[in-house]
Amino acid sequence: MSEDASGGNVEAELSRDMGLFGITFIGIGAMIGAGVFALTGFAAGLAGPALLVAFLLNGVIASLTAMSYAELGSAFPRSGGAYNWVTEALPRPWGFFTGWTNWFAQAVACALYAVTFGSFFSEFLVILGFLHHDFLLFGVVGKSILDKLLAAVVVAFFAYINYRGAEETGKIGIVVTTIKVIILGLFVVFGALATFEDPTWPSKFFGEQGFFANGLTGVLAAMGFTYVAFEGYDIIVQSGEEVIDPGVNIPKAIFYSLVVVIPIYVLVAFAALGGITITQDLLTFAGVSGTPADWATWNLLGELGELGIIQAAGQFVPYGLPLLLIAGLTATMSALNATLYASSRIAFSMSRDKLFPDAMSSIHPETRAPYLAIIVSATIIGLMALTLPIESVAASSSVMFLLLFSMVNVAVIAMRKNRPDLERPFEVPFMPVIPILGIVFQLLLTPFLLTSLGLSPGVGPQSEGFVALVTMIIWFALGTAVYYGYSEARERERMEEQAPTVVHERTPSERESQILVPIANPEHAEQFMRTAVDLAKERDAEILVMSVVTVPQQTPLDEGRQFVDEKRDVLREAMTVAEDADVPVNGTVRIGHDVAQAILNTIEQEGSDAVLMGWRGRSRRRDFVLGSNLDTVVTDADCDVLVERVGASDGSVEELFLPTAGGPHAELAAEIAGAIARSQDAHVTVSHVVSTGADAEERADAEERIQDTMDVLGDVAADSQLVEGDDVADAIVERANDYDLTVIGATRESLLQQLTFGAIPEEVGRRVDTSVIMTKRYLGITSRLQRWFSRT
């Protein structure tokens, strides 16, 4: 924020537009992403029937670290997450290596989802009949190679989507997550029915080898293997700077996500283990020998790997194969996009802090996305997806997250010592016992995980753990070289050059009322400000002028500050209109992902009583009445709304036309007309349209409404006219062109029709050549009911 020398202030603020519901669904969506589809089969092979215990214990251990995430995420609600916290809490080079680990963890998780997508997609082609189960394309490309090629293609596709600045919006994410939960719910229900219909079902859990078929070692290995599935709360805190009231909502979202997800994982494991029936065809599909009597369900699920629950669903869920494959494809794409987004943000943040070359934090001038960070991250992801076995990818991802979460637990302990005065909306109880337990349990899982996958040198069965271990050693060796060869010197330069941050608070106003004026088109800013000044004088209000800098979802909001200066000049020019009229005025530049939501956030946070916006007189899209941003604000704003379309006149008002239909919206229109008329010494004509040949009762009612409007105008010079016409809009438009300005209130239509202002005002606004102001009074609960009915 900077202070304007002319007296008003222009501040830059981040627009927080994500509530508890949206951020919770982000966490749930990440936790039941591809992990439940891709890892359940493998994990069953490691733990046996005790997979249920493995998932439950994983939830308990994840909850320990979740408390650390809740404390730090609510205290530091900005992108960067663990990297920023460790940098703040611990000496160099721990911050760098935490960021380096987090970058790789997200990238490896993304590679896992990409490979799983490839496997699901090729299997889907087999089910549709486009390919045979044992296909060999061009005599060379079998299923495993096709899976890898599809993985590379989908990574490239989502890299391009992120580069273009497109996004999976919060609403779409909620829909996708809901669909996944419903499909998994069907899987659980039909799996449980299939389980209990089999009188021998207990033998699937307590057979010859017992419930703990592979012992405690197998349970610990499965826990480590699937721990990546609980990394959703890392995604939650990465979105911290966009969350409304982050001190409250981030901790709630983290714990609500775990409460929902842990039972889902346990129930899915139960349904898969108990519901599947071993057949000879299934053994052939898995590529194993023997008869059904030779195999346990948990062992076969392990052999089926990422297709385990897909094949299980094919047996007991109606249309189970295509249904679960579609859910799996949706989940993998959603999770892939989220982790690619997260990994590129981490690389971007480290570049911004001089730990990576400056080019990595470059923002594309058109899409405003961190395009080089996206390209580099996508390249690493694609290479891992092409070269590593899926078990090694999953193991690498889980181990990296185990290390990352351990560092977060260290950071929360260190922060309590280093920053005792830090405001902590949520505090980890029983410090430091909880985070220490988290560290111990997470580090305990790592060796069991790698050992269970095999540490035999080479490539192939019993060597996936070895491949994962070598991959991580290479990555950390590369990180060591990068830090001591490049980052350390740059980091020292940054710390020496870093100057203290000076924050100017906005000048407070003694006025109790506020009028918000969003400025998008500088050409008409002066006219909007004159209208706002007239209303401010009438209401003894202050004016808050705002503009919005938008950045795509892939770009941290804070990076939008580099585009603020171009907006400041426009706001300062607009503010001079109010200053010359001796009306208190301030300015704010909001940085957000969505213009309408940024305006609504400002209305809520500033307590604005009215918002005045401009309209070009048409919508670019047929599915919006006034335009996407205007429609949203007019419908959802919890304050009075004014929309002005500037006509061909010079802005001066001598004759003002006020058509009225009575009611609160028309009363607001009369207040606005009166304020403008008093300021500009204008004459007002109040008009009401009755049908042609109207009877005495209709005319008397019209005269009463006109008189009510005249009473609101008070001492303003005004006259009235009763107009006959079969079409109300035509009658108003015909007369409005003879006036400098028309002010018209929203019509009193049914709740289902009240989408914006109503048909008549919008028709007038489009067709009249001179300026038009449409008004809509905020009616509290009534307005909210109208909003609800319009969306049902």
Short mmCIF file of C-alpha atoms in Angstrom, two decimals, residues 179-486:
data_model
loop_
_atom_site.label_atom_id
_atom_site.label_comp_id
_atom_site.label_asym_id
_atom_site.label_seq_id
_atom_site.Cartn_x
_atom_site.Cartn_y
_atom_site.Cartn_z
CA ILE A 179 -18.96 -37.34 -7.47
CA LYS A 180 -15.90 -39.23 -6.19
CA VAL A 181 -17.41 -39.57 -2.71
CA ILE A 182 -20.72 -40.83 -4.14
CA ILE A 183 -19.02 -43.43 -6.35
CA LEU A 184 -16.83 -44.62 -3.49
CA GLY A 185 -19.97 -44.75 -1.33
CA LEU A 186 -21.58 -47.06 -3.92
CA PHE A 187 -18.40 -49.16 -3.93
CA VAL A 188 -18.57 -49.51 -0.13
CA VAL A 189 -22.30 -50.34 -0.05
CA PHE A 190 -22.19 -52.97 -2.81
CA GLY A 191 -18.89 -54.33 -1.49
CA ALA A 192 -20.37 -54.75 1.99
CA LEU A 193 -23.44 -56.48 0.54
CA ALA A 194 -21.23 -58.83 -1.47
CA THR A 195 -19.13 -59.49 1.65
CA PHE A 196 -22.01 -60.37 3.95
CA GLU A 197 -23.80 -62.46 1.30
CA ASP A 198 -20.83 -64.83 1.40
CA PRO A 199 -21.17 -67.01 4.52
CA THR A 200 -17.42 -67.64 4.49
CA TRP A 201 -16.51 -63.95 4.43
CA PRO A 202 -14.63 -64.02 7.79
CA SER A 203 -12.05 -66.31 6.18
CA LYS A 204 -11.05 -63.46 3.87
CA PHE A 205 -9.94 -61.51 6.92
CA PHE A 206 -8.95 -64.28 9.33
CA GLY A 207 -7.74 -67.04 7.02
CA GLU A 208 -4.83 -69.42 7.39
CA GLN A 209 -2.32 -66.59 7.58
CA GLY A 210 -4.43 -64.57 10.01
CA PHE A 211 -5.49 -60.94 10.08
CA PHE A 212 -1.90 -59.72 10.29
CA ALA A 213 -0.85 -61.87 7.32
CA ASN A 214 2.49 -60.09 6.87
CA GLY A 215 2.98 -59.18 10.50
CA LEU A 216 3.59 -55.77 11.98
CA THR A 217 6.25 -55.14 9.36
CA GLY A 218 3.65 -55.40 6.61
CA VAL A 219 1.32 -52.98 8.41
CA LEU A 220 4.09 -50.40 8.83
CA ALA A 221 5.14 -50.83 5.19
CA ALA A 222 1.54 -50.28 3.99
CA MET A 223 1.26 -47.24 6.22
CA GLY A 224 4.37 -45.71 4.72
CA PHE A 225 3.30 -46.65 1.19
CA THR A 226 -0.10 -44.96 1.47
CA TYR A 227 0.90 -41.97 3.62
CA VAL A 228 1.03 -39.79 0.51
CA ALA A 229 -2.75 -40.06 0.39
CA PHE A 230 -2.96 -37.85 3.50
CA GLU A 231 -1.00 -34.96 2.02
CA GLY A 232 -4.21 -33.05 1.38
CA TYR A 233 -3.67 -30.65 4.26
CA ASP A 234 -0.48 -29.48 2.55
CA ILE A 235 -2.70 -28.40 -0.36
CA ILE A 236 -5.01 -26.62 2.12
CA VAL A 237 -2.26 -24.45 3.59
CA GLN A 238 -0.87 -23.71 0.11
CA SER A 239 -4.15 -21.85 -0.51
CA GLY A 240 -3.94 -19.98 2.80
CA GLU A 241 -3.73 -16.47 1.33
CA GLU A 242 -7.10 -17.00 -0.42
CA VAL A 243 -9.03 -18.24 2.64
CA ILE A 244 -11.53 -16.03 4.44
CA ASP A 245 -10.73 -15.81 8.17
CA PRO A 246 -7.77 -18.22 7.82
CA GLY A 247 -7.10 -18.36 11.55
CA VAL A 248 -10.41 -20.15 12.04
CA ASN A 249 -11.08 -21.84 8.71
CA ILE A 250 -7.68 -23.42 7.97
CA PRO A 251 -7.56 -25.53 11.18
CA LYS A 252 -11.23 -26.48 10.77
CA ALA A 253 -10.71 -27.49 7.13
CA ILE A 254 -7.72 -29.66 8.01
CA PHE A 255 -9.52 -31.58 10.76
CA TYR A 256 -12.86 -31.81 8.93
CA SER A 257 -11.02 -33.29 5.92
CA LEU A 258 -9.41 -35.98 8.07
CA VAL A 259 -12.71 -36.81 9.80
CA VAL A 260 -14.33 -37.42 6.41
CA VAL A 261 -11.43 -39.18 4.69
CA ILE A 262 -10.20 -41.69 7.31
CA PRO A 263 -13.51 -43.64 7.47
CA ILE A 264 -13.71 -43.62 3.66
CA TYR A 265 -10.30 -45.29 3.35
CA VAL A 266 -11.10 -47.91 5.99
CA LEU A 267 -14.49 -48.74 4.45
CA VAL A 268 -13.09 -48.91 0.90
CA ALA A 269 -10.40 -51.34 2.11
CA PHE A 270 -13.04 -53.48 3.85
CA ALA A 271 -15.26 -53.57 0.75
CA ALA A 272 -12.35 -54.46 -1.54
CA LEU A 273 -10.99 -57.24 0.68
CA GLY A 274 -14.35 -58.75 1.52
CA GLY A 275 -16.32 -58.17 -1.67
CA ILE A 276 -13.93 -59.48 -4.31
CA THR A 277 -14.21 -63.09 -5.44
CA ILE A 278 -11.15 -64.88 -6.77
CA THR A 279 -11.78 -66.43 -10.18
CA GLN A 280 -9.52 -68.07 -12.71
CA ASP A 281 -10.16 -65.23 -15.16
CA LEU A 282 -9.05 -62.72 -12.54
CA LEU A 283 -5.86 -64.68 -11.91
CA THR A 284 -5.18 -64.70 -15.65
CA PHE A 285 -5.83 -60.95 -15.82
CA ALA A 286 -3.34 -60.41 -12.97
CA GLY A 287 -0.77 -62.54 -14.79
CA VAL A 288 -0.30 -65.05 -11.96
CA SER A 289 -0.47 -68.81 -11.88
CA GLY A 290 -2.32 -71.25 -9.66
CA THR A 291 -5.97 -71.81 -8.79
CA PRO A 292 -8.37 -69.63 -6.78
CA ALA A 293 -7.83 -71.85 -3.77
CA ASP A 294 -4.14 -70.94 -3.78
CA TRP A 295 -4.77 -67.22 -3.35
CA ALA A 296 -6.10 -64.92 -0.66
CA THR A 297 -8.04 -61.81 -1.65
CA TRP A 298 -5.47 -59.48 -0.15
CA ASN A 299 -2.66 -61.20 -2.04
CA LEU A 300 -4.50 -60.97 -5.36
CA LEU A 301 -5.31 -57.30 -4.80
CA GLY A 302 -1.58 -56.72 -4.33
CA GLU A 303 -0.89 -58.40 -7.68
CA LEU A 304 -3.58 -56.34 -9.39
CA GLY A 305 -1.93 -53.16 -8.07
CA GLU A 306 -3.51 -49.92 -9.22
CA LEU A 307 -6.33 -51.88 -10.92
CA GLY A 308 -7.21 -53.73 -7.69
CA ILE A 309 -10.35 -51.88 -6.62
CA ILE A 310 -11.32 -51.33 -10.27
CA GLN A 311 -11.49 -55.09 -10.84
CA ALA A 312 -13.21 -55.58 -7.50
CA ALA A 313 -15.88 -53.06 -8.50
CA GLY A 314 -16.35 -54.92 -11.78
CA GLN A 315 -17.54 -57.91 -9.78
CA PHE A 316 -20.01 -56.43 -7.30
CA VAL A 317 -20.95 -52.88 -8.40
CA PRO A 318 -23.45 -52.53 -11.28
CA TYR A 319 -21.47 -51.16 -14.25
CA GLY A 320 -18.60 -51.19 -11.79
CA LEU A 321 -15.67 -51.30 -14.22
CA PRO A 322 -16.59 -48.22 -16.29
CA LEU A 323 -17.99 -46.40 -13.25
CA LEU A 324 -14.85 -46.82 -11.12
CA LEU A 325 -12.58 -46.15 -14.09
CA ILE A 326 -14.37 -42.87 -14.80
CA ALA A 327 -14.12 -41.96 -11.12
CA GLY A 328 -10.45 -42.95 -11.14
CA LEU A 329 -9.71 -40.95 -14.28
CA THR A 330 -11.48 -37.91 -12.80
CA ALA A 331 -9.62 -38.31 -9.51
CA THR A 332 -6.21 -38.69 -11.15
CA MET A 333 -6.72 -35.66 -13.38
CA SER A 334 -7.91 -33.52 -10.48
CA ALA A 335 -5.04 -34.65 -8.23
CA LEU A 336 -2.52 -34.29 -11.07
CA ASN A 337 -3.60 -30.71 -11.69
CA ALA A 338 -3.48 -29.89 -7.95
CA THR A 339 0.01 -31.30 -7.43
CA LEU A 340 1.39 -29.74 -10.61
CA TYR A 341 -0.03 -26.45 -9.41
CA ALA A 342 1.51 -26.96 -5.94
CA SER A 343 4.95 -27.99 -7.22
CA SER A 344 5.18 -25.02 -9.59
CA ARG A 345 4.15 -22.65 -6.76
CA ILE A 346 6.93 -24.00 -4.55
CA ALA A 347 9.51 -23.56 -7.33
CA PHE A 348 8.14 -20.07 -7.93
CA SER A 349 8.41 -19.15 -4.23
CA MET A 350 12.00 -20.41 -4.00
CA SER A 351 12.95 -18.42 -7.08
CA ARG A 352 11.31 -15.33 -5.61
CA ASP A 353 13.53 -15.84 -2.53
CA LYS A 354 16.65 -16.03 -4.76
CA LEU A 355 17.22 -19.75 -4.09
CA PHE A 356 16.52 -20.56 -7.74
CA PRO A 357 17.36 -18.39 -10.78
CA ASP A 358 15.17 -15.31 -11.14
CA ALA A 359 13.75 -16.62 -14.42
CA MET A 360 11.83 -19.28 -12.47
CA SER A 361 9.67 -16.58 -10.89
CA SER A 362 8.89 -14.87 -14.19
CA ILE A 363 5.21 -14.07 -14.72
CA HIS A 364 3.88 -14.31 -18.26
CA PRO A 365 2.72 -10.83 -19.34
CA GLU A 366 -0.51 -12.11 -20.91
CA THR A 367 -1.60 -15.12 -18.84
CA ARG A 368 0.06 -13.87 -15.62
CA ALA A 369 1.03 -17.46 -14.81
CA PRO A 370 4.50 -18.49 -13.50
CA TYR A 371 5.19 -20.18 -16.81
CA LEU A 372 8.86 -21.18 -16.37
CA ALA A 373 8.18 -22.71 -12.95
CA ILE A 374 5.35 -24.68 -14.57
CA ILE A 375 7.53 -25.83 -17.49
CA VAL A 376 10.44 -26.96 -15.29
CA SER A 377 8.14 -28.75 -12.82
CA ALA A 378 6.24 -30.47 -15.64
CA THR A 379 9.50 -31.62 -17.24
CA ILE A 380 10.67 -33.26 -14.01
CA ILE A 381 7.26 -34.88 -13.53
CA GLY A 382 7.17 -36.18 -17.10
CA LEU A 383 10.66 -37.70 -16.84
CA MET A 384 9.78 -39.55 -13.63
CA ALA A 385 6.47 -40.77 -15.06
CA LEU A 386 8.28 -42.14 -18.13
CA THR A 387 11.21 -43.80 -16.39
CA LEU A 388 10.19 -45.07 -12.92
CA PRO A 389 7.95 -48.06 -12.00
CA ILE A 390 4.69 -46.99 -10.37
CA GLU A 391 5.64 -48.70 -7.07
CA SER A 392 8.91 -46.75 -6.97
CA VAL A 393 7.12 -43.51 -7.79
CA ALA A 394 4.61 -44.11 -4.99
CA ALA A 395 7.36 -45.05 -2.52
CA SER A 396 9.46 -41.99 -3.39
CA SER A 397 6.46 -39.74 -2.97
CA SER A 398 5.49 -41.21 0.41
CA VAL A 399 9.04 -41.04 1.79
CA MET A 400 9.45 -37.43 0.68
CA PHE A 401 6.20 -36.47 2.36
CA LEU A 402 7.21 -38.32 5.52
CA LEU A 403 10.42 -36.26 5.61
CA LEU A 404 8.56 -33.06 4.78
CA PHE A 405 5.96 -33.57 7.51
CA SER A 406 8.72 -34.35 10.01
CA MET A 407 10.35 -31.01 9.18
CA VAL A 408 7.04 -29.23 9.77
CA ASN A 409 6.84 -30.80 13.23
CA VAL A 410 10.39 -29.60 13.93
CA ALA A 411 9.42 -26.11 12.72
CA VAL A 412 6.39 -25.84 14.99
CA ILE A 413 8.57 -26.70 18.03
CA ALA A 414 11.28 -24.23 16.99
CA MET A 415 8.73 -21.50 16.30
CA ARG A 416 7.38 -21.73 19.83
CA LYS A 417 10.90 -20.85 21.06
CA ASN A 418 11.87 -18.33 18.35
CA ARG A 419 8.54 -16.53 18.09
CA PRO A 420 6.74 -16.78 21.45
CA ASP A 421 4.85 -13.54 20.72
CA LEU A 422 3.41 -14.81 17.40
CA GLU A 423 -0.36 -14.70 17.23
CA ARG A 424 -1.54 -18.31 16.97
CA PRO A 425 -5.27 -18.72 16.30
CA PHE A 426 -4.80 -22.46 16.83
CA GLU A 427 -2.21 -24.00 19.16
CA VAL A 428 -0.96 -27.59 19.23
CA PRO A 429 -1.81 -29.03 22.67
CA PHE A 430 0.68 -30.83 24.88
CA MET A 431 3.71 -29.20 23.27
CA PRO A 432 6.20 -30.57 22.37
CA VAL A 433 4.84 -34.12 22.85
CA ILE A 434 2.44 -34.13 19.88
CA PRO A 435 4.93 -32.99 17.18
CA ILE A 436 7.68 -35.23 18.62
CA LEU A 437 5.35 -38.23 18.32
CA GLY A 438 4.61 -37.19 14.76
CA ILE A 439 8.31 -37.09 13.92
CA VAL A 440 9.05 -40.46 15.52
CA PHE A 441 6.18 -42.33 13.89
CA GLN A 442 6.78 -40.82 10.44
CA LEU A 443 10.50 -41.58 10.41
CA LEU A 444 9.73 -45.08 11.71
CA LEU A 445 7.66 -45.88 8.62
CA THR A 446 10.37 -45.06 6.07
CA PRO A 447 12.73 -48.05 6.43
CA PHE A 448 9.84 -50.55 6.58
CA LEU A 449 8.39 -49.08 3.40
CA LEU A 450 11.63 -49.29 1.41
CA THR A 451 12.51 -52.75 2.74
CA SER A 452 9.10 -54.21 1.91
CA LEU A 453 9.43 -53.08 -1.71
CA GLY A 454 12.85 -54.67 -2.00
CA LEU A 455 16.30 -53.16 -1.81
CA SER A 456 17.91 -55.52 -4.34
CA PRO A 457 20.08 -53.54 -6.77
CA GLY A 458 18.75 -53.37 -10.32
CA VAL A 459 15.36 -52.89 -11.91
CA GLY A 460 12.47 -55.30 -11.54
CA PRO A 461 10.58 -57.18 -8.79
CA GLN A 462 11.99 -56.74 -5.28
CA SER A 463 13.96 -53.68 -6.42
CA GLU A 464 11.29 -50.94 -6.33
CA GLY A 465 12.53 -49.79 -2.91
CA PHE A 466 16.07 -49.66 -4.24
CA VAL A 467 15.00 -47.55 -7.23
CA ALA A 468 13.09 -45.18 -4.93
CA LEU A 469 16.07 -44.88 -2.58
CA VAL A 470 18.53 -44.19 -5.41
CA THR A 471 16.14 -41.60 -6.90
CA MET A 472 15.94 -39.72 -3.59
CA ILE A 473 19.71 -39.87 -3.04
CA ILE A 474 20.28 -38.40 -6.51
CA TRP A 475 17.73 -35.66 -5.83
CA PHE A 476 19.28 -34.65 -2.51
CA ALA A 477 22.79 -34.76 -4.01
CA LEU A 478 21.59 -32.47 -6.76
CA GLY A 479 19.97 -30.19 -4.16
CA THR A 480 23.22 -30.01 -2.20
CA ALA A 481 25.08 -28.99 -5.33
CA VAL A 482 22.48 -26.36 -6.21
CA TYR A 483 22.47 -24.86 -2.72
CA TYR A 484 26.20 -24.62 -2.12
CA GLY A 485 27.01 -23.85 -5.73
CA TYR A 486 24.34 -21.18 -6.30
#
